Amino acid sequence: MKKLLIASLTFFSSLCAADIAVIAHPATVDVSLDEVSRIYMGRAGSLMPVNLPEGHALRDQFEQEALGRSPAQMKAYWSRLVFTGKGRPPVEVDSVQAKIEFVASTPNSLGYVPASEVTDQVRVIATIAN
Amino acid sequence: MVSKIKQLSLGVLLACTASAAHADIRFNGFASIQGGSTLSSSDRLYGYDNEINFKNESLFALQTQADLGDRLSVTAQLMGRGSNDFNAEFEWAYLTYELTNQTRINAGRLRTPFYRYSDFMDVGYAYDWARVPSSVYNLDFNNLEGVSLVRFGQLGTVDSSLQFIVGSYNGTTNITPAPADLSIERVAGLTWELTQGNLSARLAYLTGKLTMVDQDGQLTGLLDMLSESGFADTASQISIDDARSTFMGLALGYDDGSMVFSGEVVRARVSNSVIPTQNGFYLSAGYRVNSFTPFVSFERRDNDSKAEIYQALAEGNPFKGAVAGLVEDFSIKRDTWNLGSRYDFHPSAALKVQFSSQKDKVADRRDQLLTVGIDLVF
C-alpha cells in the first residue's frame, strides 16, 4: 500500500514537473543555459548562483534537467572541490520566495524558480520547459 | 621538521581565526569506516590479513575554512587515520588568495597533484571504489609545503584547469623495501585538466631532486663498503642522493550519468639510482542503476629492476650477491582485479563493497581481500 502510494505520488509529481525559469537581477545580461549549468557547477565565476536546500524537489529537478546529475552525484561532485580549495557550492536560501528576494537585491546573482512564480522584481534569462 | 610545520600551521590557523572575529568560518568533514579481511589465512593485502580489521583504512577528517574577506581565506584539514591510531595531523593547511575570479594562489601544506584523484583521494565519498587503485596511487608522500597557482578558463566549449606548483617535501617513505627518510627538493610541476561535457582528460608532469636514506642503515652500510673496496661506480649507481626525478601521468574519464569509465597511466623515473622506472595503470568501468553503481577495474604495476647495476660486476665479486639482492627488491609486477559496488543509501553517505584479487608475479602468490565500508561527508 505504502509503495503504491509512493509510486502514485512520483507519477503525480512527474506529471506536475513545472517549467523552470532561470532568473537574474534586472541589470544582468542574457546568458545561455550552458553557461547557467557551468555557473552552477562552479566552472564559471561570472555570476553568483543561488541554490535551494538539499532535498528540495525543485533543486533535484533543476540539477537533473540542467546539470544532468542526481543529488548524490552532485554531492560527490562538490566533495571533490570543497576539500581541495578548488571551489565551493552555491549559497543556499530557504525558499523560492527568499530566492527571488535575494536575486532581486543582489547584482550579478542568478537563481532558478518555478516559471509560474516569477515576479517583476527579477528578469527571466532562460527557461527550461517541461 | 614535520612537527614544526604542524605547530606553525596550527599557529597560523589559530591566529587567523582568533583575530578575524567577523570572519565567515565554515566546517566540513568526511569519514570512512571500512572493515575487511583477506579470504585465506596466508593472504595479505593493503594492510589486511585474515582477521577482520576495522581500523586499517578508516579515517576521520574535519576541515575548517575561514573567509577573511578581500579575497583571502585560510583552510586547514585535520585528519586521523586508523592506521595511525587515529592520531590527528594536519593533512592540509594553506592560505588562499583569489587573484581574480579565475585565478587563485594557495600557499602552505598542499596535496601534491600527482594523480587525477590526488586532491580527494582520502574523500571516499567522492568516488565509487573502496580505495584509489594502489597500482597507480603508490607514492606514500602525498603532500608538500609550497605554493600553487590554479587558473580556470574556457577554450571554446572546453573547461580548462591549469595548475602550477613549487615546493619541497621532507618525511618518511615505504616505497623502498625498508622505511627510509625522504626529501624531495625543488619540486616543480604542472597539471592540466580539460573537461567537455561527459569527457575529461588530465595531464601531470612533475620534477624534483630526491634523496633517500634508509633508516636501518643496511643500504648505507653496503654503499660505504662498495666505495671503500674500489666499487665507487656501483655505489653511485645505487645511491639515491639528489637524484633528478620526473613523474608523468595521463588520465581519461567519461561519465554520462549512467556509464562511468576512467583510466590512468603513470610513469616515474629517478635517474642515477637503484630505483627503477615505475609504471602503473588502471582501467575502470561502472554502471549506475538508481542508487547502485556496480563496477569492475583492472590495475597493473610493472617495475623492471635495474639488473645492469649488478650484471656489470664480475663473477666472483664478493659484493655481487648483496647488490643483486638489493636491486631485485625493487622489481614489482602485480596485476589486480577489483569487483564491487557503491550504494547511495543516504544523501550524505555511501555503502561500498569491494572484492580485490592481486597476483604478485615476482613472489608468485595471489592475495584476495573483501572490504565493506561506509563513506560520509558532512
Coordinates of C-alpha atoms in Angstrom, one line a residue:
Chain A
M1 CA 0.0 0.0 0.0
K2 CA 2.8 2.4 1.0
K3 CA 4.7 1.5 -2.1
L4 CA 1.7 2.1 -4.2
L5 CA 1.2 5.5 -2.6
I6 CA 4.8 6.5 -3.2
A7 CA 4.6 5.2 -6.8
S8 CA 1.4 7.2 -7.5
L9 CA 2.9 10.3 -5.8
T10 CA 6.0 10.0 -8.0
F11 CA 3.8 9.7 -11.1
F12 CA 1.7 12.7 -10.0
S13 CA 4.8 14.9 -9.3
S14 CA 6.4 14.0 -12.6
L15 CA 3.1 15.0 -14.3
C16 CA 3.3 18.3 -12.5
A17 CA 7.0 18.9 -13.2
A18 CA 6.8 22.6 -13.8
D19 CA 8.7 24.8 -16.3
I20 CA 11.7 26.3 -14.6
A21 CA 12.7 29.9 -15.1
V22 CA 16.3 31.0 -14.6
I23 CA 16.1 34.4 -13.1
A24 CA 18.6 37.1 -12.6
H25 CA 19.0 40.6 -11.2
P26 CA 17.3 43.1 -13.6
A27 CA 20.7 44.5 -14.6
T28 CA 22.1 41.2 -15.7
V29 CA 22.7 40.4 -19.4
D30 CA 21.4 37.2 -21.0
V31 CA 23.4 34.0 -20.6
S32 CA 22.9 30.7 -22.3
L33 CA 21.6 27.6 -20.5
D34 CA 25.1 26.1 -21.0
E35 CA 26.6 29.0 -19.1
V36 CA 24.0 28.7 -16.4
S37 CA 24.9 25.0 -16.0
R38 CA 28.6 25.9 -15.9
I39 CA 27.9 28.6 -13.2
Y40 CA 26.0 26.1 -11.0
M41 CA 28.9 23.6 -11.4
G42 CA 31.4 26.2 -10.2
R43 CA 33.2 26.3 -13.5
A44 CA 32.5 29.9 -14.4
G45 CA 32.7 32.7 -11.9
S46 CA 30.9 35.3 -14.0
L47 CA 27.7 35.3 -11.9
M48 CA 26.7 34.2 -8.4
P49 CA 24.4 31.2 -8.3
V50 CA 21.8 30.8 -5.6
N51 CA 20.6 27.4 -4.6
L52 CA 17.7 25.9 -2.6
P53 CA 18.3 23.5 0.3
E54 CA 19.3 19.9 -0.2
G55 CA 16.2 17.7 -0.7
H56 CA 14.1 20.5 -2.1
A57 CA 12.1 19.0 -5.0
L58 CA 12.8 21.9 -7.4
R59 CA 16.5 21.7 -6.7
D60 CA 16.5 18.0 -7.5
Q61 CA 14.6 18.7 -10.7
F62 CA 16.9 21.6 -11.7
E63 CA 20.1 19.5 -11.1
Q64 CA 18.7 16.6 -13.1
E65 CA 17.4 18.7 -16.0
A66 CA 20.0 21.4 -16.3
L67 CA 23.1 19.7 -14.9
G68 CA 22.3 16.1 -15.7
R69 CA 23.1 14.8 -12.2
S70 CA 21.3 13.2 -9.3
P71 CA 21.5 14.7 -5.8
A72 CA 24.1 12.0 -4.8
Q73 CA 26.2 12.7 -7.8
M74 CA 26.1 16.5 -7.1
K75 CA 27.2 15.8 -3.5
A76 CA 30.1 13.7 -4.7
Y77 CA 31.0 16.4 -7.3
W78 CA 31.1 19.1 -4.7
S79 CA 33.0 17.0 -2.2
R80 CA 35.8 16.8 -4.8
L81 CA 36.1 20.6 -4.9
V82 CA 35.2 21.6 -1.3
F83 CA 38.0 19.6 0.3
T84 CA 40.7 20.8 -2.1
G85 CA 40.3 24.6 -2.1
K86 CA 39.2 24.5 -5.7
G87 CA 35.7 25.7 -5.3
R88 CA 32.7 26.0 -3.0
P89 CA 29.0 25.2 -3.6
P90 CA 26.5 27.9 -4.3
V91 CA 24.9 29.8 -1.4
E92 CA 21.6 28.4 -0.3
V93 CA 18.4 30.2 0.7
D94 CA 15.4 28.5 2.4
S95 CA 12.6 29.0 -0.1
V96 CA 11.6 30.1 -3.6
Q97 CA 10.3 33.4 -2.2
A98 CA 13.6 34.1 -0.4
K99 CA 15.5 33.3 -3.6
I100 CA 13.5 35.8 -5.6
E101 CA 14.2 38.5 -3.0
F102 CA 17.9 37.6 -2.8
V103 CA 18.3 37.8 -6.6
A104 CA 16.2 41.0 -6.9
S105 CA 18.5 42.7 -4.4
T106 CA 21.9 41.3 -5.4
P107 CA 23.5 42.4 -8.6
N108 CA 25.2 39.7 -10.7
S109 CA 23.2 36.9 -9.0
L110 CA 21.0 34.3 -10.6
G111 CA 18.6 31.6 -9.5
Y112 CA 16.0 29.1 -10.7
V113 CA 12.3 29.2 -9.7
P114 CA 9.1 27.8 -11.0
A115 CA 8.2 29.8 -14.1
S116 CA 4.7 30.4 -12.6
E117 CA 6.2 32.2 -9.6
V118 CA 8.4 34.8 -11.4
T119 CA 7.7 38.4 -10.3
D120 CA 8.6 41.6 -12.0
Q121 CA 11.4 42.2 -9.4
V122 CA 13.7 39.9 -11.5
R123 CA 14.4 39.2 -15.1
V124 CA 14.0 35.8 -16.8
I125 CA 17.2 35.0 -18.7
A126 CA 16.4 31.4 -19.7
T127 CA 13.6 28.8 -19.4
I128 CA 13.7 25.0 -19.0
A129 CA 10.4 23.8 -20.5
N130 CA 8.8 20.6 -19.4
Chain B
M1 CA 60.8 19.4 10.7
V2 CA 57.3 17.9 10.2
S3 CA 56.2 18.7 13.7
K4 CA 57.5 22.2 13.4
I5 CA 55.3 22.7 10.3
K6 CA 52.4 21.3 12.2
Q7 CA 52.9 23.8 15.0
L8 CA 53.3 26.6 12.5
S9 CA 50.2 25.6 10.7
L10 CA 48.2 25.5 13.9
G11 CA 49.6 28.8 14.9
V12 CA 48.7 30.4 11.6
L13 CA 45.2 28.9 11.8
L14 CA 44.6 30.0 15.4
A15 CA 46.0 33.4 14.8
C16 CA 43.9 34.0 11.7
T17 CA 40.7 32.6 13.2
A18 CA 41.2 34.4 16.5
S19 CA 41.9 37.8 15.1
A20 CA 39.3 37.7 12.4
A21 CA 36.4 37.8 14.8
H22 CA 34.0 38.6 12.0
A23 CA 35.4 36.0 9.6
D24 CA 33.0 33.7 8.0
I25 CA 34.1 30.3 9.3
R26 CA 32.7 27.1 7.9
F27 CA 33.3 23.5 8.9
N28 CA 33.1 20.5 6.6
G29 CA 34.2 16.9 7.2
F30 CA 34.4 13.5 5.9
A31 CA 34.8 10.0 7.2
S32 CA 35.3 6.4 6.1
I33 CA 34.6 3.4 8.3
Q34 CA 35.9 0.4 6.5
G35 CA 36.2 -3.2 7.6
G36 CA 37.8 -6.1 5.8
S37 CA 39.6 -9.4 5.8
T38 CA 41.6 -11.5 3.4
L39 CA 40.0 -14.7 2.2
S40 CA 42.6 -17.1 3.4
S41 CA 44.9 -17.2 6.3
S42 CA 48.1 -16.7 4.3
D43 CA 46.7 -13.7 2.2
R44 CA 48.0 -10.2 2.9
L45 CA 46.7 -7.2 1.1
Y46 CA 46.6 -3.4 1.7
G47 CA 47.4 -3.9 5.3
Y48 CA 44.7 -6.5 5.9
D49 CA 45.2 -10.1 7.0
N50 CA 42.8 -12.9 7.8
E51 CA 41.5 -11.2 10.9
I52 CA 38.6 -8.8 10.4
N53 CA 40.0 -5.3 10.8
F54 CA 38.0 -2.1 11.1
K55 CA 41.0 0.3 11.7
N56 CA 43.3 -0.2 8.8
E57 CA 41.6 2.1 6.2
S58 CA 39.2 4.0 8.4
L59 CA 39.7 7.8 8.8
F60 CA 38.0 10.9 10.1
A61 CA 38.7 14.4 8.9
L62 CA 37.5 17.9 9.8
Q63 CA 38.1 20.9 7.6
T64 CA 37.7 24.5 8.6
Q65 CA 37.8 27.4 6.2
A66 CA 37.8 31.0 7.4
D67 CA 37.0 33.6 4.9
L68 CA 38.9 36.7 5.9
G69 CA 37.4 39.0 3.3
D70 CA 39.1 40.8 0.5
R71 CA 39.7 37.5 -1.4
L72 CA 41.8 36.0 1.4
S73 CA 40.9 32.7 3.2
V74 CA 42.6 30.1 5.3
T75 CA 41.9 26.4 5.2
A76 CA 43.1 23.6 7.4
Q77 CA 42.2 19.9 7.3
L78 CA 42.8 17.8 10.4
M79 CA 42.8 14.0 9.7
G80 CA 43.1 11.0 11.9
R81 CA 43.8 7.7 10.1
G82 CA 43.0 4.3 11.8
S83 CA 46.4 3.0 10.5
N84 CA 48.0 5.8 12.6
D85 CA 45.8 5.1 15.7
F86 CA 43.5 8.0 14.7
N87 CA 46.2 10.5 15.8
A88 CA 45.1 13.7 14.1
E89 CA 47.5 15.5 11.8
F90 CA 47.2 18.5 9.6
E91 CA 46.9 17.0 6.1
W92 CA 46.3 20.4 4.5
A93 CA 46.9 23.9 5.9
Y94 CA 47.0 26.7 3.5
L95 CA 46.1 30.3 2.7
T96 CA 44.2 31.1 -0.5
Y97 CA 44.3 34.4 -2.3
E98 CA 41.9 34.9 -5.2
L99 CA 43.8 37.0 -7.7
T100 CA 40.7 37.0 -10.0
N101 CA 37.6 35.0 -10.3
Q102 CA 39.5 32.5 -12.4
T103 CA 42.9 32.5 -10.7
R104 CA 43.8 31.6 -7.2
I105 CA 47.0 31.1 -5.3
N106 CA 47.3 28.6 -2.4
A107 CA 50.3 28.6 -0.1
G108 CA 51.2 26.3 2.8
R109 CA 50.9 22.5 3.1
L110 CA 49.2 21.3 -0.1
R111 CA 48.4 18.0 -1.8
T112 CA 51.0 17.1 -4.5
P113 CA 48.9 16.8 -7.7
F114 CA 50.4 13.5 -9.0
Y115 CA 47.2 11.8 -9.8
R116 CA 43.7 12.6 -11.1
Y117 CA 42.2 11.8 -7.6
S118 CA 45.2 13.1 -5.6
D119 CA 43.2 16.1 -4.3
F120 CA 40.4 14.0 -2.8
M121 CA 41.9 10.5 -2.6
D122 CA 41.0 10.5 1.1
V123 CA 37.4 11.5 0.5
G124 CA 36.0 8.1 -0.3
Y125 CA 32.5 9.6 -0.9
A126 CA 33.9 11.4 -4.0
Y127 CA 34.5 8.2 -5.9
D128 CA 32.9 4.7 -6.4
W129 CA 35.8 2.4 -5.4
A130 CA 36.6 1.4 -1.8
R131 CA 40.1 2.9 -2.3
V132 CA 42.0 4.6 -5.1
P133 CA 43.9 2.0 -7.3
S134 CA 47.1 1.3 -5.5
S135 CA 49.0 0.2 -8.6
V136 CA 48.9 3.8 -9.7
Y137 CA 48.4 5.7 -6.4
N138 CA 51.5 4.1 -4.9
L139 CA 53.6 7.0 -3.7
D140 CA 53.2 7.4 0.0
F141 CA 54.3 11.1 0.1
N142 CA 51.2 12.9 -1.0
N143 CA 51.7 16.4 0.4
L144 CA 54.3 19.1 0.1
E145 CA 55.0 22.5 1.5
G146 CA 54.9 25.1 -1.2
V147 CA 52.8 27.4 -3.4
S148 CA 50.3 26.5 -6.1
L149 CA 48.6 28.7 -8.7
V150 CA 45.4 27.4 -10.2
R151 CA 43.8 29.0 -13.3
F152 CA 40.4 28.1 -14.5
G153 CA 39.3 29.0 -18.0
Q154 CA 37.5 28.1 -21.2
L155 CA 38.9 27.1 -24.6
G156 CA 35.7 27.3 -26.7
T157 CA 33.4 24.7 -25.2
V158 CA 36.2 23.0 -23.2
D159 CA 36.7 23.9 -19.5
S160 CA 40.3 24.1 -18.5
S161 CA 42.0 24.0 -15.2
L162 CA 45.7 24.6 -15.1
Q163 CA 47.9 24.3 -12.0
F164 CA 51.5 25.2 -11.4
I165 CA 53.1 24.1 -8.1
V166 CA 56.5 24.5 -6.5
G167 CA 57.7 23.3 -3.1
S168 CA 59.5 20.6 -1.2
Y169 CA 58.8 17.6 1.0
N170 CA 60.5 16.0 4.0
G171 CA 59.3 12.8 5.6
T172 CA 59.5 9.1 5.5
T173 CA 58.5 6.6 2.9
N174 CA 58.0 2.8 2.5
I175 CA 58.4 2.7 -1.3
T176 CA 61.9 1.2 -0.6
P177 CA 62.0 -2.3 0.9
A178 CA 62.9 -0.8 4.3
P179 CA 61.5 2.5 5.7
A180 CA 63.6 5.5 4.6
D181 CA 63.9 9.2 5.3
L182 CA 63.0 11.0 2.2
S183 CA 63.4 14.5 1.0
I184 CA 62.4 16.0 -2.3
E185 CA 63.8 19.4 -3.0
R186 CA 62.9 21.8 -5.8
V187 CA 59.6 20.2 -6.7
A188 CA 58.1 21.9 -9.7
G189 CA 55.1 20.7 -11.5
L190 CA 52.3 21.4 -13.9
T191 CA 48.9 19.8 -14.3
W192 CA 46.2 20.5 -16.9
E193 CA 42.7 19.2 -16.7
L194 CA 40.2 19.5 -19.6
T195 CA 36.5 18.8 -19.4
Q196 CA 34.0 18.9 -22.2
G197 CA 30.5 17.5 -21.5
N198 CA 30.9 13.9 -20.3
L199 CA 34.6 13.7 -21.2
S200 CA 37.6 14.7 -19.2
A201 CA 41.4 14.4 -19.6
R202 CA 44.3 15.3 -17.3
L203 CA 48.0 15.6 -17.8
A204 CA 50.6 15.9 -15.0
Y205 CA 54.3 16.5 -15.1
L206 CA 56.4 17.0 -12.0
T207 CA 60.1 17.1 -11.3
G208 CA 62.2 17.2 -8.2
K209 CA 65.5 16.2 -6.6
L210 CA 65.1 13.1 -4.5
T211 CA 67.3 12.0 -1.6
M212 CA 66.6 8.8 0.5
V213 CA 68.5 7.4 3.5
D214 CA 67.3 4.0 4.8
Q215 CA 66.6 4.1 8.5
D216 CA 68.1 0.6 9.3
G217 CA 71.4 1.6 7.7
Q218 CA 71.7 -1.6 5.6
L219 CA 71.8 0.2 2.3
T220 CA 74.1 3.0 3.6
G221 CA 76.5 0.3 5.0
L222 CA 76.6 -1.6 1.7
L223 CA 77.3 1.7 -0.2
D224 CA 80.2 2.6 2.2
M225 CA 81.7 -0.9 1.8
L226 CA 81.4 -0.7 -2.0
S227 CA 83.1 2.7 -2.1
E228 CA 85.9 1.6 0.2
S229 CA 86.6 -1.5 -1.8
G230 CA 87.0 0.3 -5.1
F231 CA 83.5 0.0 -6.5
A232 CA 82.5 3.6 -6.1
D233 CA 80.9 3.5 -9.6
T234 CA 78.5 0.8 -8.4
A235 CA 77.8 2.7 -5.2
S236 CA 76.9 5.8 -7.2
Q237 CA 74.6 3.9 -9.5
I238 CA 72.7 2.7 -6.4
S239 CA 72.6 5.7 -4.0
I240 CA 69.6 7.9 -4.1
D241 CA 71.3 11.3 -3.5
D242 CA 69.9 14.4 -5.0
A243 CA 68.7 12.3 -7.9
R244 CA 66.8 14.0 -10.7
S245 CA 63.2 12.6 -10.7
T246 CA 60.4 13.0 -13.1
F247 CA 56.7 12.0 -12.8
M248 CA 54.3 11.8 -15.7
G249 CA 50.6 11.0 -15.6
L250 CA 47.8 10.8 -18.1
A251 CA 44.1 10.3 -17.1
L252 CA 40.9 10.0 -19.1
G253 CA 37.4 9.9 -17.9
Y254 CA 33.8 9.5 -19.2
D255 CA 30.6 9.9 -17.2
D256 CA 27.2 10.3 -18.9
G257 CA 25.3 9.9 -15.7
S258 CA 24.8 6.1 -16.1
M259 CA 28.1 4.8 -17.7
V260 CA 31.3 5.7 -15.8
F261 CA 34.7 5.0 -17.3
S262 CA 38.1 6.0 -16.1
G263 CA 41.7 5.2 -16.7
E264 CA 45.0 6.5 -15.7
V265 CA 48.6 5.7 -16.6
V266 CA 51.7 6.9 -14.8
R267 CA 55.5 6.7 -15.1
A268 CA 58.1 7.9 -12.6
R269 CA 61.8 7.9 -13.1
V270 CA 64.6 8.5 -10.6
S271 CA 67.9 8.8 -12.6
N272 CA 71.2 7.5 -11.3
S273 CA 69.8 5.5 -8.5
V274 CA 68.7 1.9 -7.7
I275 CA 65.0 2.9 -8.1
P276 CA 63.8 1.6 -11.5
T277 CA 61.2 3.2 -13.7
Q278 CA 57.9 2.9 -12.0
N279 CA 55.0 2.0 -14.4
G280 CA 51.3 1.7 -13.4
F281 CA 47.9 1.9 -15.0
Y282 CA 44.3 1.1 -14.3
L283 CA 41.0 0.9 -16.2
S284 CA 37.7 1.0 -14.5
A285 CA 34.1 0.7 -15.8
G286 CA 30.9 1.2 -13.8
Y287 CA 27.2 1.5 -14.5
R288 CA 24.7 3.5 -12.3
V289 CA 21.3 1.9 -11.7
N290 CA 19.3 4.1 -9.4
S291 CA 21.3 4.2 -6.2
F292 CA 23.7 1.4 -7.1
T293 CA 26.9 1.7 -9.0
P294 CA 28.5 -1.7 -9.7
F295 CA 32.0 -1.5 -11.1
V296 CA 34.9 -3.6 -12.3
S297 CA 38.5 -2.5 -12.6
F298 CA 41.9 -3.8 -13.6
E299 CA 45.3 -2.5 -12.4
R300 CA 48.8 -3.3 -13.3
R301 CA 52.1 -2.3 -11.7
D302 CA 55.3 -3.2 -13.7
N303 CA 58.7 -2.1 -12.4
D304 CA 61.7 -3.8 -14.0
S305 CA 64.7 -3.8 -11.7
K306 CA 67.9 -2.2 -12.9
A307 CA 69.7 -5.5 -13.3
E308 CA 72.5 -3.8 -15.3
I309 CA 73.9 -2.5 -12.0
Y310 CA 74.9 -6.0 -10.7
Q311 CA 75.4 -7.5 -14.1
A312 CA 78.3 -5.1 -14.6
L313 CA 80.1 -6.7 -11.6
A314 CA 82.5 -9.7 -12.4
E315 CA 81.5 -13.2 -11.4
G316 CA 83.1 -13.9 -8.1
N317 CA 82.9 -10.3 -7.0
P318 CA 82.1 -10.6 -3.2
F319 CA 79.5 -7.9 -3.4
K320 CA 77.6 -9.3 -6.4
G321 CA 75.1 -11.3 -4.3
A322 CA 74.3 -8.4 -2.0
V323 CA 74.0 -5.9 -4.8
A324 CA 71.8 -8.2 -6.8
G325 CA 69.5 -8.9 -3.8
L326 CA 69.1 -5.2 -3.2
V327 CA 68.4 -4.3 -6.9
E328 CA 65.9 -7.1 -7.3
D329 CA 64.0 -5.9 -4.2
F330 CA 62.8 -3.1 -6.5
S331 CA 61.3 -5.5 -9.1
I332 CA 57.5 -5.3 -8.8
K333 CA 55.0 -7.0 -11.1
R334 CA 51.4 -7.1 -9.9
D335 CA 48.0 -7.4 -11.5
T336 CA 44.9 -6.7 -9.6
W337 CA 41.2 -7.2 -10.4
N338 CA 38.6 -5.4 -8.4
L339 CA 34.8 -6.0 -8.4
G340 CA 32.4 -4.1 -6.2
S341 CA 29.5 -1.7 -5.9
R342 CA 28.7 1.6 -4.4
Y343 CA 25.2 2.1 -2.9
D344 CA 24.0 5.6 -2.1
F345 CA 21.7 4.7 0.8
H346 CA 21.6 8.2 2.3
P347 CA 22.0 11.8 1.0
S348 CA 25.4 12.1 2.8
A349 CA 26.6 8.5 2.9
A350 CA 27.5 5.7 0.6
L351 CA 28.0 2.0 1.4
K352 CA 30.7 0.2 -0.6
V353 CA 31.5 -3.5 -1.0
Q354 CA 34.7 -4.4 -2.9
F355 CA 36.5 -7.7 -3.7
S356 CA 40.1 -7.4 -4.8
S357 CA 42.3 -10.1 -6.1
Q358 CA 46.0 -9.4 -6.6
K359 CA 48.5 -11.6 -8.4
D360 CA 52.1 -10.9 -7.5
K361 CA 54.2 -12.3 -10.4
V362 CA 57.6 -11.8 -8.7
A363 CA 56.6 -13.6 -5.4
D364 CA 54.2 -15.9 -7.4
R365 CA 51.3 -15.5 -5.0
R366 CA 47.7 -14.4 -5.1
D367 CA 46.1 -12.4 -2.3
Q368 CA 42.4 -11.8 -2.1
L369 CA 40.5 -9.3 0.0
L370 CA 36.9 -8.4 0.8
T371 CA 36.1 -5.0 2.3
V372 CA 32.8 -3.4 3.3
G373 CA 32.7 0.3 4.3
I374 CA 30.7 3.5 4.7
D375 CA 31.9 6.9 3.4
L376 CA 30.4 10.1 4.7
V377 CA 30.6 13.8 4.0
F378 CA 29.2 16.4 6.3

